Phi, psi and omega in degrees: 000149178282178180291345177305130183279124178256120181278130179245113182268085183129197181213151173278112179256116189237166175238186187234131176264112185282060180283353178260019179070181178096005178274122183209165175275333176230127182297133180086357180244100182289131178235121184305332182291343179256010181303146178290093179236163177301319183298312183291311186288325177294325177297319179296314182294317179297321178294318178299320178298312183290330183275351175103009172294148189262346180203164176214127181282125174251099189284181182228131176202142178276319193294319180221150171109195187246159179289134189293305184294323177296317179297314181298319179296320180292328181282339187307307182284353181264357180237159186243317188238328188291142172279157175246126179259094185272127179281132180242113177272106189298129180107344180292324185234137177306127190309317178297324178287327173296317178300321179294315179299316180297314180298316179300312181295321180296321177291319178299319182278355183054045175089008179270029182250132169232160187233135175256113183280122180245134182239010181289172185303142172288152181305128178087356182242152173227112186233158178296143183303315182297324178294316181297318181288329175294319177298315179299319179301316181293320178299313180297316181296323177293316178300318181292324173297318180299325185274338190236350184237169179276347182210141167276117180226092191224137174223116182221195181287327184254328188228143173224112190221144170217105187214150173290151183256357180307318182289348188236023178287130181279171175292320181283117191270339185269058176100005179083183182300147175297144180252121175257145185212138174231128179182153186239343181291157178305321179295319180293316179299318179297319179298314180297315181300324184277325194231340191257167188255325183230123178266111181270129178246152171270165184303144175198176175294156182301322180294321179290321176298318180298321179297317178298319181292318178299317180296316180295320178301318180295315181295319181293323180300329178296337176259013182058041182229161167240151180234136174277165185237141179229158179230123175263115187208147173279167182213140174226107181238132178224172183300326179234156178296323180299318179295318181295315180293323178294321179294320179302313179294326177296329180301326183255011185290339180247015186275125168276120187296327177295320177294321177301317177298318178298317179298315181297317189280349179278349182289153179298328184259020188299332183259011185284163178296324179298317178295322178298321178295323177295322177295318179295321178300316181293321181295332181271358183283171180280187186294340177257013174075024175266120181276333172200170184308124175073010176245103188256126187259008183298332180301327181293351176293338184223026182207130171282156179085219181305116190237021182216160183227149168278126186232127177166188176278173184305318180296317183294316179293317178300314181294325177295317177296322179295322177296319176299319179295322177296332176286340180118007178279128185236009177217130177236125175249107188256162175195172179193176184236124346289155191297317183293320179299311184288330173303312181292319183292318178295320179296330179284316191264330190235316188306319181298340181275349186259139173275116186253155180223160170258114184298321176302326177286322177302318182265013174054042175280339185264119181287163179282341176214162182295131180295154186268043173271159179305319179294319179298316180296321182293319185273355178281342184295000000 
């Protein structure tokens, strides 16, 4: 996005598709009924679509779960309004072929595609952070050439390409799908500031989130750009605060702490700066794992990555989200345990009170009619 300020009246309220496994009623207690299967995860996405959520994160992991792009493609004809936020682990797929896959999926979804850029280690590899982010930068630059120019003409450290872009033009004509990005290292922040549209943060205290946002605004301004802000966080909402807090404690009531550590450390991003920040947040919390009012860090005892939840009654959770919006956060990616139950409860108690938006529509990425490219004509049939 350019430095021009785009006013967003509302927020993108999204959910999470647990295609990487880990969905349970008690953390650390595997239950076959919550296994990451097509049946379970497709049911969650279809329900989110019907209940009015505006986007759904489809994550990426090698060790457990389903393939992200395959899952998103299968969900496309089964959903009507919801956008799909597909995670792309940069380097897994040769960039021109990745551009073709993205364009194909974008046409099938008629512009309901957004992308989460991932730069963590590829399965089986361990690489320096700066190298990984440089590869991601090259992948993004190649994709943007594919989406906006007549030819890919790129020479970098990892890729050297000269190809026509007609076969890989996406449905979204104003720069291609929106790019969401989460990362805390200086290289990651620089990459987001230069190339991405939405900076996703994991839970933290309001003051720490504000500091991250201020830093990103400054970095993006150096590229004459603005970046929107998103928060990936779990949620536990009940009719009363007492019920919500009791449910939160129940989630970890059967957790073996050694097993929790094993679960956290098996993830591809277990050693990242972001995961370390989640650990520090939990270490600074009170005896019941609350880092600040209604921000509960107990989930991080058995989960790498996003390790905290908003906990409270409908008014408390709604008001916490409103404070985040006042800070400038315009995208929320929510989840809970088990996911389908918490999806329904948030939709019952809080979602109807929120004015929601589709960010691709806000930024006019979705055209009013199918573009007249060969791919567009072929997939319009």
